[in-house]
mmCIF file of C-alpha atoms and ligand atoms in Angstrom:
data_model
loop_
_atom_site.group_PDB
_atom_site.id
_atom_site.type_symbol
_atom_site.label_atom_id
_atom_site.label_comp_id
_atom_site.label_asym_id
_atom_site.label_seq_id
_atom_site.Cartn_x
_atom_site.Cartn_y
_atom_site.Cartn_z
ATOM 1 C CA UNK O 93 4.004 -15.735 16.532
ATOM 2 C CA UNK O 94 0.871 -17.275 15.414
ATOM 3 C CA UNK O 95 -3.045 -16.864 16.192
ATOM 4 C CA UNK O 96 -1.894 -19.567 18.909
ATOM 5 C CA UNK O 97 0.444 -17.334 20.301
ATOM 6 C CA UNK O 98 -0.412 -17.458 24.453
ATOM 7 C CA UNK O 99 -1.857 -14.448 25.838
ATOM 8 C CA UNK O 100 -2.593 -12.822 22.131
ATOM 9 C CA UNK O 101 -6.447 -12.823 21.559
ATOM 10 C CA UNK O 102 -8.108 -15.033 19.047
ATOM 11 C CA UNK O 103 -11.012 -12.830 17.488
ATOM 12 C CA UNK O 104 -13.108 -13.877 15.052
ATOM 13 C CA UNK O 105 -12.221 -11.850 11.851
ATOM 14 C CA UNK O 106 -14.155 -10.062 9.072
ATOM 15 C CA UNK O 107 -12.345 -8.945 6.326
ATOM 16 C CA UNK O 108 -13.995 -6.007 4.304
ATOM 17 C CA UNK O 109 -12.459 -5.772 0.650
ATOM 18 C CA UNK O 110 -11.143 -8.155 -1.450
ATOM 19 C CA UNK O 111 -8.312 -6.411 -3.494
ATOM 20 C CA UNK O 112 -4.513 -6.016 -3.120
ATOM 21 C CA UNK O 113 -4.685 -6.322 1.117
ATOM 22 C CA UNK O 114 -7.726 -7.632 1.683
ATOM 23 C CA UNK O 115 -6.934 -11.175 0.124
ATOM 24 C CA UNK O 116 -3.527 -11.502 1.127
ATOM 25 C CA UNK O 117 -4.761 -10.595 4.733
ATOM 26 C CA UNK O 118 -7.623 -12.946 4.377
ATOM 27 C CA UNK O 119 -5.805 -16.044 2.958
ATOM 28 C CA UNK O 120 -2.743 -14.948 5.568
ATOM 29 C CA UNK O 121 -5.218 -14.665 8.762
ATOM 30 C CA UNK O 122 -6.742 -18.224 7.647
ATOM 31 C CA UNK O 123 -3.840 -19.864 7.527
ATOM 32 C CA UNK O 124 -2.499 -18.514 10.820
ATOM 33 C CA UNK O 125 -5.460 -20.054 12.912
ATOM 34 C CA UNK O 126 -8.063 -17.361 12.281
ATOM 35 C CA UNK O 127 -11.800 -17.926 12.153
ATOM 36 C CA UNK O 128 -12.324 -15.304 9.037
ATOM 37 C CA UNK O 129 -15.576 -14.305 6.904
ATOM 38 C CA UNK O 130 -15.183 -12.096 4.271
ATOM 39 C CA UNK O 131 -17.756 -8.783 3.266
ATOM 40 C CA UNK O 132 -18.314 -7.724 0.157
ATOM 41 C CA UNK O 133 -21.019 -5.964 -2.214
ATOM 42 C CA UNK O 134 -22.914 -8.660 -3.901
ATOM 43 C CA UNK O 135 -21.969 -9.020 -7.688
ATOM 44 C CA UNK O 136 -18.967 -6.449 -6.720
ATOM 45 C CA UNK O 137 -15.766 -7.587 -8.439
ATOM 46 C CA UNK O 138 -14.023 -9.150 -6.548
ATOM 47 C CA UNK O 139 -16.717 -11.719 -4.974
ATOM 48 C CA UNK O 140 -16.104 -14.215 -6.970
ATOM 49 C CA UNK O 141 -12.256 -14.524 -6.234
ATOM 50 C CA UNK O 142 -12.805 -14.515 -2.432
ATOM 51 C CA UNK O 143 -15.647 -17.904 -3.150
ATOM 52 C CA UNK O 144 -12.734 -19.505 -5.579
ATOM 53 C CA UNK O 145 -10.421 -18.853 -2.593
ATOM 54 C CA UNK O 146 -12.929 -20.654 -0.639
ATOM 55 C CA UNK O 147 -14.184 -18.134 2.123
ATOM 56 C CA UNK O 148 -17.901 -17.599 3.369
ATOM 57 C CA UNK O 149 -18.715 -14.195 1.514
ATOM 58 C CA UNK O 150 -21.679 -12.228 2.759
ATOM 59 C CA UNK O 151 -22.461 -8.808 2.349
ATOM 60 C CA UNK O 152 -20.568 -6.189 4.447
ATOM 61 C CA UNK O 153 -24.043 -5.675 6.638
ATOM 62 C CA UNK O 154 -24.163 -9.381 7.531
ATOM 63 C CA UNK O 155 -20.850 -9.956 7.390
ATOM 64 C CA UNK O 156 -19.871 -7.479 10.004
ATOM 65 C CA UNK O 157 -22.603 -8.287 12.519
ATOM 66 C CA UNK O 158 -21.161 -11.208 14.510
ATOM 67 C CA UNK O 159 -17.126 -10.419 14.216
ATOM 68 C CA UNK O 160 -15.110 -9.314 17.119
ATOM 69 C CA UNK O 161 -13.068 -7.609 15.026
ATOM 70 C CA UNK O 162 -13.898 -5.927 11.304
ATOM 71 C CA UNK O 163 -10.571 -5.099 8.955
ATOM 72 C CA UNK O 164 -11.203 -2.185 6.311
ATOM 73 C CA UNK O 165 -9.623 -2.945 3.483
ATOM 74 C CA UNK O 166 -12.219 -1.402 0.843
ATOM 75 C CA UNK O 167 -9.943 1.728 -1.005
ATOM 76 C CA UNK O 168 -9.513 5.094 1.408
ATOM 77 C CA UNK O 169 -12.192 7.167 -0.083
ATOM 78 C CA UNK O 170 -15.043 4.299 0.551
ATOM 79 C CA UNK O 171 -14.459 4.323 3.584
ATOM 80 C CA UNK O 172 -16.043 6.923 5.199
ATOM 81 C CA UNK O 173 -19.698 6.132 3.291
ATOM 82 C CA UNK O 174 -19.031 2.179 4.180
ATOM 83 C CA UNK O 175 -17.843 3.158 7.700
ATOM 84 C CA UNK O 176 -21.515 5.368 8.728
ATOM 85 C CA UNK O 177 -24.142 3.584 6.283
ATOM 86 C CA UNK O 178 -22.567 -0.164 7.346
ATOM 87 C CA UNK O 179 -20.117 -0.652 9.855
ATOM 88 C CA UNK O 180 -21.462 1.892 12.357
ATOM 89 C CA UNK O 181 -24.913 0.626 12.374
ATOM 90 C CA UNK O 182 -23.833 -2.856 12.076
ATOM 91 C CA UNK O 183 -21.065 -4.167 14.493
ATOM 92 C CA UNK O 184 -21.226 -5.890 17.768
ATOM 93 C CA UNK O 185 -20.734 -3.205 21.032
ATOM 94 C CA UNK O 186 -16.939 -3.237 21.880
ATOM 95 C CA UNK O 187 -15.851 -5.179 18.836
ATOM 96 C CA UNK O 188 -12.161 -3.868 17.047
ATOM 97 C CA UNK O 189 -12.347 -1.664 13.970
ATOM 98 C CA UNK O 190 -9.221 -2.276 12.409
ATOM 99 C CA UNK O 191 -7.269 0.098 9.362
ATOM 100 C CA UNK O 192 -4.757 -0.835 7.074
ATOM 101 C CA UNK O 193 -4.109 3.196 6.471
ATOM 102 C CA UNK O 194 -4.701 5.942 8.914
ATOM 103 C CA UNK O 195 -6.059 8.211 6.572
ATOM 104 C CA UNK O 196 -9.951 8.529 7.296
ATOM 105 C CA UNK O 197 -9.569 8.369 10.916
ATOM 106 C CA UNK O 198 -6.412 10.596 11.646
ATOM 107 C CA UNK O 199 -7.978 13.658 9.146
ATOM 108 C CA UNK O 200 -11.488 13.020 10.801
ATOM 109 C CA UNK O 201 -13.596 11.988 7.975
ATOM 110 C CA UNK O 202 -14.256 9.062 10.086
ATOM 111 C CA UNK O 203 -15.297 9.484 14.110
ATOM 112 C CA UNK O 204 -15.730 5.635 15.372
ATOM 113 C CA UNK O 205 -18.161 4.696 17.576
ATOM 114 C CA UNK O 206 -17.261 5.537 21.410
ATOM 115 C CA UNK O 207 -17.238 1.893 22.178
ATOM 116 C CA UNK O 208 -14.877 0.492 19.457
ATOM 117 C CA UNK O 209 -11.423 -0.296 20.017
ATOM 118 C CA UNK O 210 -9.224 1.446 17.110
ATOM 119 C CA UNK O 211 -6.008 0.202 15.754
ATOM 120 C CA UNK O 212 -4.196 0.161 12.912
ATOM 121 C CA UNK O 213 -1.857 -2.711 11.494
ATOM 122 C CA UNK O 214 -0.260 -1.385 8.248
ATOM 123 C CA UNK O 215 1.836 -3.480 5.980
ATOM 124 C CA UNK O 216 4.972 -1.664 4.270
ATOM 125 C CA UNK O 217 4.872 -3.555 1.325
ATOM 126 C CA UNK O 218 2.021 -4.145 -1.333
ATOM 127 C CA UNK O 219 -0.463 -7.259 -0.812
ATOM 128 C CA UNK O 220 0.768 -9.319 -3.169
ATOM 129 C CA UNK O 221 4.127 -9.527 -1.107
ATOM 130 C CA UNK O 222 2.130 -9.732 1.794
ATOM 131 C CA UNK O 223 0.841 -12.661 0.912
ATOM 132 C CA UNK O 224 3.736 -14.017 -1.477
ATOM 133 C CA UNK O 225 6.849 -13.551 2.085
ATOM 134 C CA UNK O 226 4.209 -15.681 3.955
ATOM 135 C CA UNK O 227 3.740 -18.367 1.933
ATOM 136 C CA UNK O 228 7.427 -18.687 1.697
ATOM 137 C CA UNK O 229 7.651 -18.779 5.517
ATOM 138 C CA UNK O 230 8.892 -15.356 5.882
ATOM 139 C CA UNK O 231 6.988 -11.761 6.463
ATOM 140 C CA UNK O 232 6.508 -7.746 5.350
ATOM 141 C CA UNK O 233 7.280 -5.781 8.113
ATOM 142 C CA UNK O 234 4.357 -3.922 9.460
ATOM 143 C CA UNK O 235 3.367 -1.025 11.250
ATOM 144 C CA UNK O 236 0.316 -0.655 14.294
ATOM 145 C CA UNK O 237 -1.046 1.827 16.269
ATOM 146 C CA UNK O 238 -3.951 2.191 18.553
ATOM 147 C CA UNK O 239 -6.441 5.168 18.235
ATOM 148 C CA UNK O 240 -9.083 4.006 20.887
ATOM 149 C CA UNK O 241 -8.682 1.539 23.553
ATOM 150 C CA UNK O 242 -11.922 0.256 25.157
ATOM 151 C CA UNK O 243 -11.541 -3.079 25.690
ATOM 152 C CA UNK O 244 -7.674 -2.607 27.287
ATOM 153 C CA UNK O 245 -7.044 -5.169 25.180
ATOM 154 C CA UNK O 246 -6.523 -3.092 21.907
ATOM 155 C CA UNK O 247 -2.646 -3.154 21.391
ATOM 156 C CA UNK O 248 -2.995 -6.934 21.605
ATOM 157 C CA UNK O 249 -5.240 -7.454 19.333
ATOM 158 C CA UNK O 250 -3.821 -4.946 16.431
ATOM 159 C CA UNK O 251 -0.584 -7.669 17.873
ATOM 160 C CA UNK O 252 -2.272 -10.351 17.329
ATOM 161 C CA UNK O 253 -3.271 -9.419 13.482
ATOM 162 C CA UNK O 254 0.252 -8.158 12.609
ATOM 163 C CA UNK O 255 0.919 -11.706 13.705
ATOM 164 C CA UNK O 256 -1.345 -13.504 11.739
ATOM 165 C CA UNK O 257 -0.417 -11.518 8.866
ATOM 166 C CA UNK O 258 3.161 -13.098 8.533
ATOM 167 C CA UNK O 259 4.047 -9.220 9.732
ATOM 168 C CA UNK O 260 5.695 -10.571 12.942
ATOM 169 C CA UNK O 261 8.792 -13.222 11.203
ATOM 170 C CA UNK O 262 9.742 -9.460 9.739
ATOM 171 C CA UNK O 263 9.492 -6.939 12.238
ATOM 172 C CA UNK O 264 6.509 -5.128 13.754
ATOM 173 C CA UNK O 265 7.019 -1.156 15.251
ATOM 174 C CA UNK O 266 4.680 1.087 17.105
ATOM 175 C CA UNK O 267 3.513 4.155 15.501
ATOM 176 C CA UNK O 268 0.204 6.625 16.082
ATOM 177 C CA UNK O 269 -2.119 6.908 13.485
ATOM 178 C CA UNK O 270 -0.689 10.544 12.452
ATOM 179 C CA UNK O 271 2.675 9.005 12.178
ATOM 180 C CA UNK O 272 1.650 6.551 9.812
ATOM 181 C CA UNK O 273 -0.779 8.617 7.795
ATOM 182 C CA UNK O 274 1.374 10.967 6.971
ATOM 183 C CA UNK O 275 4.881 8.678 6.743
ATOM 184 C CA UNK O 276 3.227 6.870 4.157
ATOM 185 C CA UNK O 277 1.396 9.864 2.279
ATOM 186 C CA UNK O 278 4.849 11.129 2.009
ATOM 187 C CA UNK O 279 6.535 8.323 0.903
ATOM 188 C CA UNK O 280 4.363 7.452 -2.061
ATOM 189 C CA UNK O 281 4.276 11.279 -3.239
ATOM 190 C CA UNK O 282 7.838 12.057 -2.988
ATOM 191 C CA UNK O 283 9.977 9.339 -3.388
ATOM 192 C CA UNK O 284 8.247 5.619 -3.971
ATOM 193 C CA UNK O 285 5.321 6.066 -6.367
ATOM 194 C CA UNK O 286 5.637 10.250 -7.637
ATOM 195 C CA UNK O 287 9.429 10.590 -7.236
ATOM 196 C CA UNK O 288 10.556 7.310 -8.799
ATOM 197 C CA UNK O 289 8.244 7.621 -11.818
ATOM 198 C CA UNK O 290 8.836 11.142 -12.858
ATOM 199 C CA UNK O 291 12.819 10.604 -12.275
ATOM 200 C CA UNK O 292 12.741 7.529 -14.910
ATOM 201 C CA UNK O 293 10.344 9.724 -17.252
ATOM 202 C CA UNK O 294 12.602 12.391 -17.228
ATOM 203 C CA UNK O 295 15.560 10.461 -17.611
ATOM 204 C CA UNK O 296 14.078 8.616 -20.494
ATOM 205 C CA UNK O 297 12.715 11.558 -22.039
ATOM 206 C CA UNK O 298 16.387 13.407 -21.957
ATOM 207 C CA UNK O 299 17.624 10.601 -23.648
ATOM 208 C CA UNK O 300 15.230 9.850 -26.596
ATOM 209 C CA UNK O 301 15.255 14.135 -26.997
ATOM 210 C CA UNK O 302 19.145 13.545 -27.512
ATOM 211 C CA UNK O 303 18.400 11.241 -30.364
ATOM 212 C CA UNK O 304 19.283 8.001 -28.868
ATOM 213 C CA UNK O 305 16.896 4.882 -29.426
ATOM 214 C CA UNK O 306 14.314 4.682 -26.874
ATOM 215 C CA UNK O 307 14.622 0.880 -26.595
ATOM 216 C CA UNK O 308 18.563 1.908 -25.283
ATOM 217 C CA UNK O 309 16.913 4.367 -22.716
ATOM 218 C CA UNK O 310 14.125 2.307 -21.863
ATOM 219 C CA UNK O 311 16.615 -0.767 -20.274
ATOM 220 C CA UNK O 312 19.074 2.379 -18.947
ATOM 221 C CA UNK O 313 16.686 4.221 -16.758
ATOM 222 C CA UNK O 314 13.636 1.648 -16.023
ATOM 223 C CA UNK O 315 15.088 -1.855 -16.530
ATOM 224 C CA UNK O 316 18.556 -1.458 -14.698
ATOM 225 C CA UNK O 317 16.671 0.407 -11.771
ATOM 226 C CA UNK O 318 15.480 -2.813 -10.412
ATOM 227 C CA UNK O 319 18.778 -4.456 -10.134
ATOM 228 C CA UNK O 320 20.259 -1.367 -8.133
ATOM 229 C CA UNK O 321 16.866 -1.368 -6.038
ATOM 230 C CA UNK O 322 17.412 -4.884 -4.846
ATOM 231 C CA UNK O 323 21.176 -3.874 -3.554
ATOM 232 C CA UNK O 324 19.225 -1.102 -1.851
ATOM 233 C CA UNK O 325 17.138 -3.664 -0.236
ATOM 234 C CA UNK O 326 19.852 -6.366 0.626
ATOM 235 C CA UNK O 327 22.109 -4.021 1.931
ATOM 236 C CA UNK O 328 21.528 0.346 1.800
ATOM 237 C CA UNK O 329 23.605 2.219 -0.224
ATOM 238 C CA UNK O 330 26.985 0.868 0.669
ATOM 239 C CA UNK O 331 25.997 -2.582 -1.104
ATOM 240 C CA UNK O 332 24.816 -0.354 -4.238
ATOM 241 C CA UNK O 333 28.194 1.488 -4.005
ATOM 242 C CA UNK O 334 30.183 -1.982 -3.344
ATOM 243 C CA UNK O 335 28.948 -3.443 -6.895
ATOM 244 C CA UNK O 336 29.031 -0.574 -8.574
ATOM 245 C CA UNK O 337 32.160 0.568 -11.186
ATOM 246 C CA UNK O 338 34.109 3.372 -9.562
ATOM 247 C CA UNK O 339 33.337 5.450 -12.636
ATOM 248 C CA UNK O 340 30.105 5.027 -11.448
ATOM 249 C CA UNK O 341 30.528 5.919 -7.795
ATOM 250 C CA UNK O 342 32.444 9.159 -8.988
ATOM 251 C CA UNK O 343 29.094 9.847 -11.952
ATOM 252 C CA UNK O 344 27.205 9.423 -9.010
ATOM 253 C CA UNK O 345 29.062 11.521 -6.049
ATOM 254 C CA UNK O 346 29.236 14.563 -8.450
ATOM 255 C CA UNK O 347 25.637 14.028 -10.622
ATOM 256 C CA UNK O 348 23.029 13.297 -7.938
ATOM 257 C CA UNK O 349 23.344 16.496 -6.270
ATOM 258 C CA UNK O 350 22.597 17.874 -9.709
ATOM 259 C CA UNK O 351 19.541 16.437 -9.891
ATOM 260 C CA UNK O 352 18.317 16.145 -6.338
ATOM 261 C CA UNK O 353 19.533 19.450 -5.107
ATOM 262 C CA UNK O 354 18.437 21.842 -2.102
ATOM 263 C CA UNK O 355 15.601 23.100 -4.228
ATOM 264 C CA UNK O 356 14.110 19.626 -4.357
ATOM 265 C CA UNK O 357 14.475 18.807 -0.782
ATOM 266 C CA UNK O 358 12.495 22.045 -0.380
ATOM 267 C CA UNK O 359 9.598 20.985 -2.602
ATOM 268 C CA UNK O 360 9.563 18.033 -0.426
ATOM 269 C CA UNK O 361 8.983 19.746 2.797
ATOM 270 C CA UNK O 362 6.094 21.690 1.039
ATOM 271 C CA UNK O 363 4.787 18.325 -0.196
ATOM 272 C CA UNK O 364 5.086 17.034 3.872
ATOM 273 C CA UNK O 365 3.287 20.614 4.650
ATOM 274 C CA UNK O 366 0.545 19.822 2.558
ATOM 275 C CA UNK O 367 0.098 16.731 3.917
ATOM 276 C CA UNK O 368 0.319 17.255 7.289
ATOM 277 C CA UNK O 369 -2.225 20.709 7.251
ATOM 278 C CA UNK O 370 -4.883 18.139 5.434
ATOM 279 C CA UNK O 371 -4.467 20.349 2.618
ATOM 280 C CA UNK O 372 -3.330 17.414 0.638
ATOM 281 C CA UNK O 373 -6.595 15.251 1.796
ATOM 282 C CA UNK O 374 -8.870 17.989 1.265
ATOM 283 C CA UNK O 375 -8.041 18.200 -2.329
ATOM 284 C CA UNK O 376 -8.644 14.224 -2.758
ATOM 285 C CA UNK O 377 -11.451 14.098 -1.556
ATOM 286 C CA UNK O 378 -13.041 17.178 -3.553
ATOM 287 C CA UNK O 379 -11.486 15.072 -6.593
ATOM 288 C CA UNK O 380 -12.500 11.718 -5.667
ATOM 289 C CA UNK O 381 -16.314 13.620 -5.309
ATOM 290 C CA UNK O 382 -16.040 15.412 -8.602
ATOM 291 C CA UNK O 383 -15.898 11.793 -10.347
ATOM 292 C CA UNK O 384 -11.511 11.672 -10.537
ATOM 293 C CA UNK O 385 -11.377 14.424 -13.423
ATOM 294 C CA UNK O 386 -8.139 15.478 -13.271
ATOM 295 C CA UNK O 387 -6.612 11.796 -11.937
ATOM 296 C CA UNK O 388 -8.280 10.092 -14.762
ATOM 297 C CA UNK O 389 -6.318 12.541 -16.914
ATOM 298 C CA UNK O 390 -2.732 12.222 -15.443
ATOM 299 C CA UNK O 391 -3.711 8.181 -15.143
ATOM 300 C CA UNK O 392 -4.010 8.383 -19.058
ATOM 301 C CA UNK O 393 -1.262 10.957 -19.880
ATOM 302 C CA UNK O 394 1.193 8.034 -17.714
ATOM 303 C CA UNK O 395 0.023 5.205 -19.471
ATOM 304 C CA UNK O 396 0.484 6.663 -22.948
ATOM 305 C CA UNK O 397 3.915 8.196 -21.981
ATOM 306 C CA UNK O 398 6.675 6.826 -24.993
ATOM 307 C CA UNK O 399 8.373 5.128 -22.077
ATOM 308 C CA UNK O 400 5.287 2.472 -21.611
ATOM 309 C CA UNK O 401 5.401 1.858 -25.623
ATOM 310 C CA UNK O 402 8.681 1.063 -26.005
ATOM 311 C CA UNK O 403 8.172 -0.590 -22.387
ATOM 312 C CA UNK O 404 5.452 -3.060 -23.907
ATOM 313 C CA UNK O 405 7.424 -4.828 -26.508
ATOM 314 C CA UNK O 406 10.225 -4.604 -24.721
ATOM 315 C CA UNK O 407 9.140 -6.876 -21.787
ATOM 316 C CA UNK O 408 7.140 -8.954 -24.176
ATOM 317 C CA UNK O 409 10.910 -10.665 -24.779
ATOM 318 C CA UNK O 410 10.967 -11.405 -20.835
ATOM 319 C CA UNK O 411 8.916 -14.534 -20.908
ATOM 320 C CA UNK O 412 9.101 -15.035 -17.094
ATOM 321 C CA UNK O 413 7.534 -11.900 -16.398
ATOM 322 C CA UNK O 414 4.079 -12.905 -17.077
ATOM 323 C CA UNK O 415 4.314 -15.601 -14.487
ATOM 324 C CA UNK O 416 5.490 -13.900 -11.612
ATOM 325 C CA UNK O 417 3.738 -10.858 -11.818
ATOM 326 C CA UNK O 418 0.594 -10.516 -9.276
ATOM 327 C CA UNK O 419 -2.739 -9.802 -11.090
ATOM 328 C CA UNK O 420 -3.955 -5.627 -9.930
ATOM 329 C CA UNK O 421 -7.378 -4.890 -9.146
ATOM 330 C CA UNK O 422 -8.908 -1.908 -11.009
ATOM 331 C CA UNK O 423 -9.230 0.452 -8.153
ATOM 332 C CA UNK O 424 -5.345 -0.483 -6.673
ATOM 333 C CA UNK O 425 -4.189 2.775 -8.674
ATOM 334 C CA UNK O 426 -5.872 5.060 -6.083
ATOM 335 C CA UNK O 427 -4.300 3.702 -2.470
ATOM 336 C CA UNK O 428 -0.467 2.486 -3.265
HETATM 337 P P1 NAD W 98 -8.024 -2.348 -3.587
HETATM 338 O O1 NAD W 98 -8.485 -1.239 -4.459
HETATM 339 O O2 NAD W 98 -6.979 -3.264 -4.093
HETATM 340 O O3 NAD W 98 -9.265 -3.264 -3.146
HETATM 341 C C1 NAD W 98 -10.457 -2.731 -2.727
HETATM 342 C C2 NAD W 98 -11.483 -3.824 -2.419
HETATM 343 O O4 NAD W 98 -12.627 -3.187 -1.813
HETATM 344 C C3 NAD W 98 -12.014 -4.574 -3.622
HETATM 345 O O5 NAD W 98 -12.306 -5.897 -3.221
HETATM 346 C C4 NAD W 98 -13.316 -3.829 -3.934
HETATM 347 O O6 NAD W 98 -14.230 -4.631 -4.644
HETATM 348 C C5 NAD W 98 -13.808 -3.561 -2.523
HETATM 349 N N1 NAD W 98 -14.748 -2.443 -2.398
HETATM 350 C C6 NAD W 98 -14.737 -1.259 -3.058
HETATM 351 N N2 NAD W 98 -15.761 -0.495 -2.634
HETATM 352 C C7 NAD W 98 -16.419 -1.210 -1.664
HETATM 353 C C8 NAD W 98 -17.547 -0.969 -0.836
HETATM 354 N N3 NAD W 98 -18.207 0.187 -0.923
HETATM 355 N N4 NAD W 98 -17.940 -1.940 0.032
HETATM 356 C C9 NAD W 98 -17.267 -3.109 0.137
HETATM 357 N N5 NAD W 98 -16.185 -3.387 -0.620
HETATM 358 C C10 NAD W 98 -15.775 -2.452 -1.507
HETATM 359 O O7 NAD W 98 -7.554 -1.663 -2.188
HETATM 360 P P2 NAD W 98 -6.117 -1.791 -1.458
HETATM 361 O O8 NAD W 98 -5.049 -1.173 -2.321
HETATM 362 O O9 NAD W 98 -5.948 -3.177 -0.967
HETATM 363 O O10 NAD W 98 -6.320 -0.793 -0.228
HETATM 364 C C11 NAD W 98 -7.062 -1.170 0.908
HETATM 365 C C12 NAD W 98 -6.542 -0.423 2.112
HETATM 366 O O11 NAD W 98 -5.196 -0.847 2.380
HETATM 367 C C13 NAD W 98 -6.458 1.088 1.938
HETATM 368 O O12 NAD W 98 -6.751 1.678 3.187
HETATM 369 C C14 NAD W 98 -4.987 1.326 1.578
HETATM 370 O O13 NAD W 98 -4.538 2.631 1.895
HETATM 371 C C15 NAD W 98 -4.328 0.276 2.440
HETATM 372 N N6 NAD W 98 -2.991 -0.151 2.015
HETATM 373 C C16 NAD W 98 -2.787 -0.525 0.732
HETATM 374 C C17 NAD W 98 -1.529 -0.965 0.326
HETATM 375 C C18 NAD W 98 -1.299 -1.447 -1.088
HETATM 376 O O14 NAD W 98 -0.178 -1.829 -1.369
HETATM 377 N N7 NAD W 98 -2.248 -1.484 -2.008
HETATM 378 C C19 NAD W 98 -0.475 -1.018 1.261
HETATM 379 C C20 NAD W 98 -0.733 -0.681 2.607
HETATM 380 C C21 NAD W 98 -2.007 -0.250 2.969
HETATM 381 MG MG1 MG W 99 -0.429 4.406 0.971
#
């Protein structure tokens, strides 16, 4: 499916944000067909890389006025300020206001305007795959949902995106706002982004506190993970278990329970609770107003853990690494 696709709608596009998402949906979109402008705070950081990519950049006021449909893609906890002092006042009657994450409007921080249509088209994978399976001629799966539909029309259009996004060559499912929000929430907390990291720092950390080198743990519990990740990928569990030794199927049958045991599981359902009660949101937001003092702490207590030392020189030997590896933007820590 492309922006050509018959019966899909063609809307003209403006993308708000110009970091991890927002470019590979903007450079994705363009390349699919779409019509797309691109908003951003003059002299903001990212400006310049959306003119070098060659779009018309205005600011998000101007930029918003004339689209049929307006993409989000600033960080979560902008968008409720950008979403009443901009978008509100700003776009067309009965355009689309369109979400990469459910966040603001499923926990009510934002209320859209009675006349929008509201969907959501949500990418499981980070931009710079988004953009990186496209250009290859393949796609990142992605999620949509529709939270208001005034035009009738709003499932196609969230379609029509997902499409132009590379999203549809992978697969695309339907989901509600809440299941998103909170699927993803989840997954980033408990297993992907919280769960991964603190099971390599603790592995690493047993290790070094045993007396063996750190260079030894560091390719043992960080470096090898990758190679058993992508069997995960290609093929679940049974592909992990098919390449595997069986002295490591047997380590594994009777040691994983060890670590991930019912106790665990339990914290995870209390980590689900918390999201799903807002509890979870409510604290973010409180930090993200207090100025981030507590996530500029753990941010810094990460990034000076032993494991990123040793880390550092360590993949200073990979010479292909610097390469491949898609540039961050500063504020991509806060919305994995
Ligand atoms: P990001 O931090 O990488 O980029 C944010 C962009 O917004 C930058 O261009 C920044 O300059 C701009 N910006 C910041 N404040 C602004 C403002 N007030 N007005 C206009 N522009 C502003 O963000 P991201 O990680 O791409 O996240 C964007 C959205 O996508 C979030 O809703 C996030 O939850 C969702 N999402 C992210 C990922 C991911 O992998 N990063 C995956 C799926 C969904
Ligand atoms: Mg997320």
């Amino acid at each position: 499916m492309t922006a050509s696709t018959p019966n899909l709608p063609q809307p003209t596009i403006t993308i708000v944000g110009y970091g991890s998402q927002g470019r590979a949906h903007a450079l994705n979109l363009r390349e699919s067909g779409f019509d797309v402008t691109v908003g951003l705070r003059p002299g903001g950081p990212t400006e310049a890389k959306a003119k070098a990519d060659g779009f018309l950049v205005k600011s998000p006021a101007e930029a918003v006025k004339d689209a049929d449909l307006v993409a989000v893609l600033t960080p979560d906890m902008v968008q409720k300020t950008l979403y009443y002092d901009v978008l509100a006042p700003n776009m067309k009657q009965g355009a689309v206001l369109l979400f990469a994450h459910g966040l603001n409007v499923h926990f009510g921080l934002i209320e859209p305007r009675e006349d929008l249509d509201v969907v959501l088209v949500a990418p499981k994978g980070p931009g710079a795959l988004v953009r990186r399976e496209y250009e290859i001629g393949r796609g990142v799966p992605c999620i949509y949902a529709v939270y208001q539909d005034r035009s009738g029309k709003a499932e196609q259009f969230a379609l029509s995106y997902a499409a132009g996004l590379g999203g549809a060559r992978a697969n695309l499912i339907k989901t509600t706002f809440k299941e998103e929000t909170e699927t993803d929430l989840f997954g980033e907390q408990a297993v992907l982004c919280g769960g991964a990291s603190s099971l390599v720092q603790a592995g690493f950390e047993t290790l070094v506190e045993a007396g063996y080198q750190p260079e030894i743990a560091y390719y043992e519990v960080l470096h090898e993970l990758k190679l058993i990740v992508d069997l995960f990928y290609e093929g679940g569990i049974t592909r992990m278990l098919e390449f595997i030794s069986e002295t490591a199927q047997y380590g594994d049958y009777v040691s994983g329970p060890r670590v991930i045991d019912a106790a665990t599981k339990a914290r995870m359902k209390d980590i689900l609770t918390d999201i799903q009660d807002g509890t979870f949101t409510k604290n973010w937001v409180a930090e993200y107003e207090a100025g981030l003092p507590n996530y500029k702490k753990f941010k810094q207590a990460d990034m000076e853990h032993p494991i990123e030392v040793v880390g550092k020189q360590l993949r200073s030997k990979m010479v292909w690494l610097a390469e491949n590896a898609p540039k961050p933007t500063s504020q991509q820590a806060a919305a994995a």
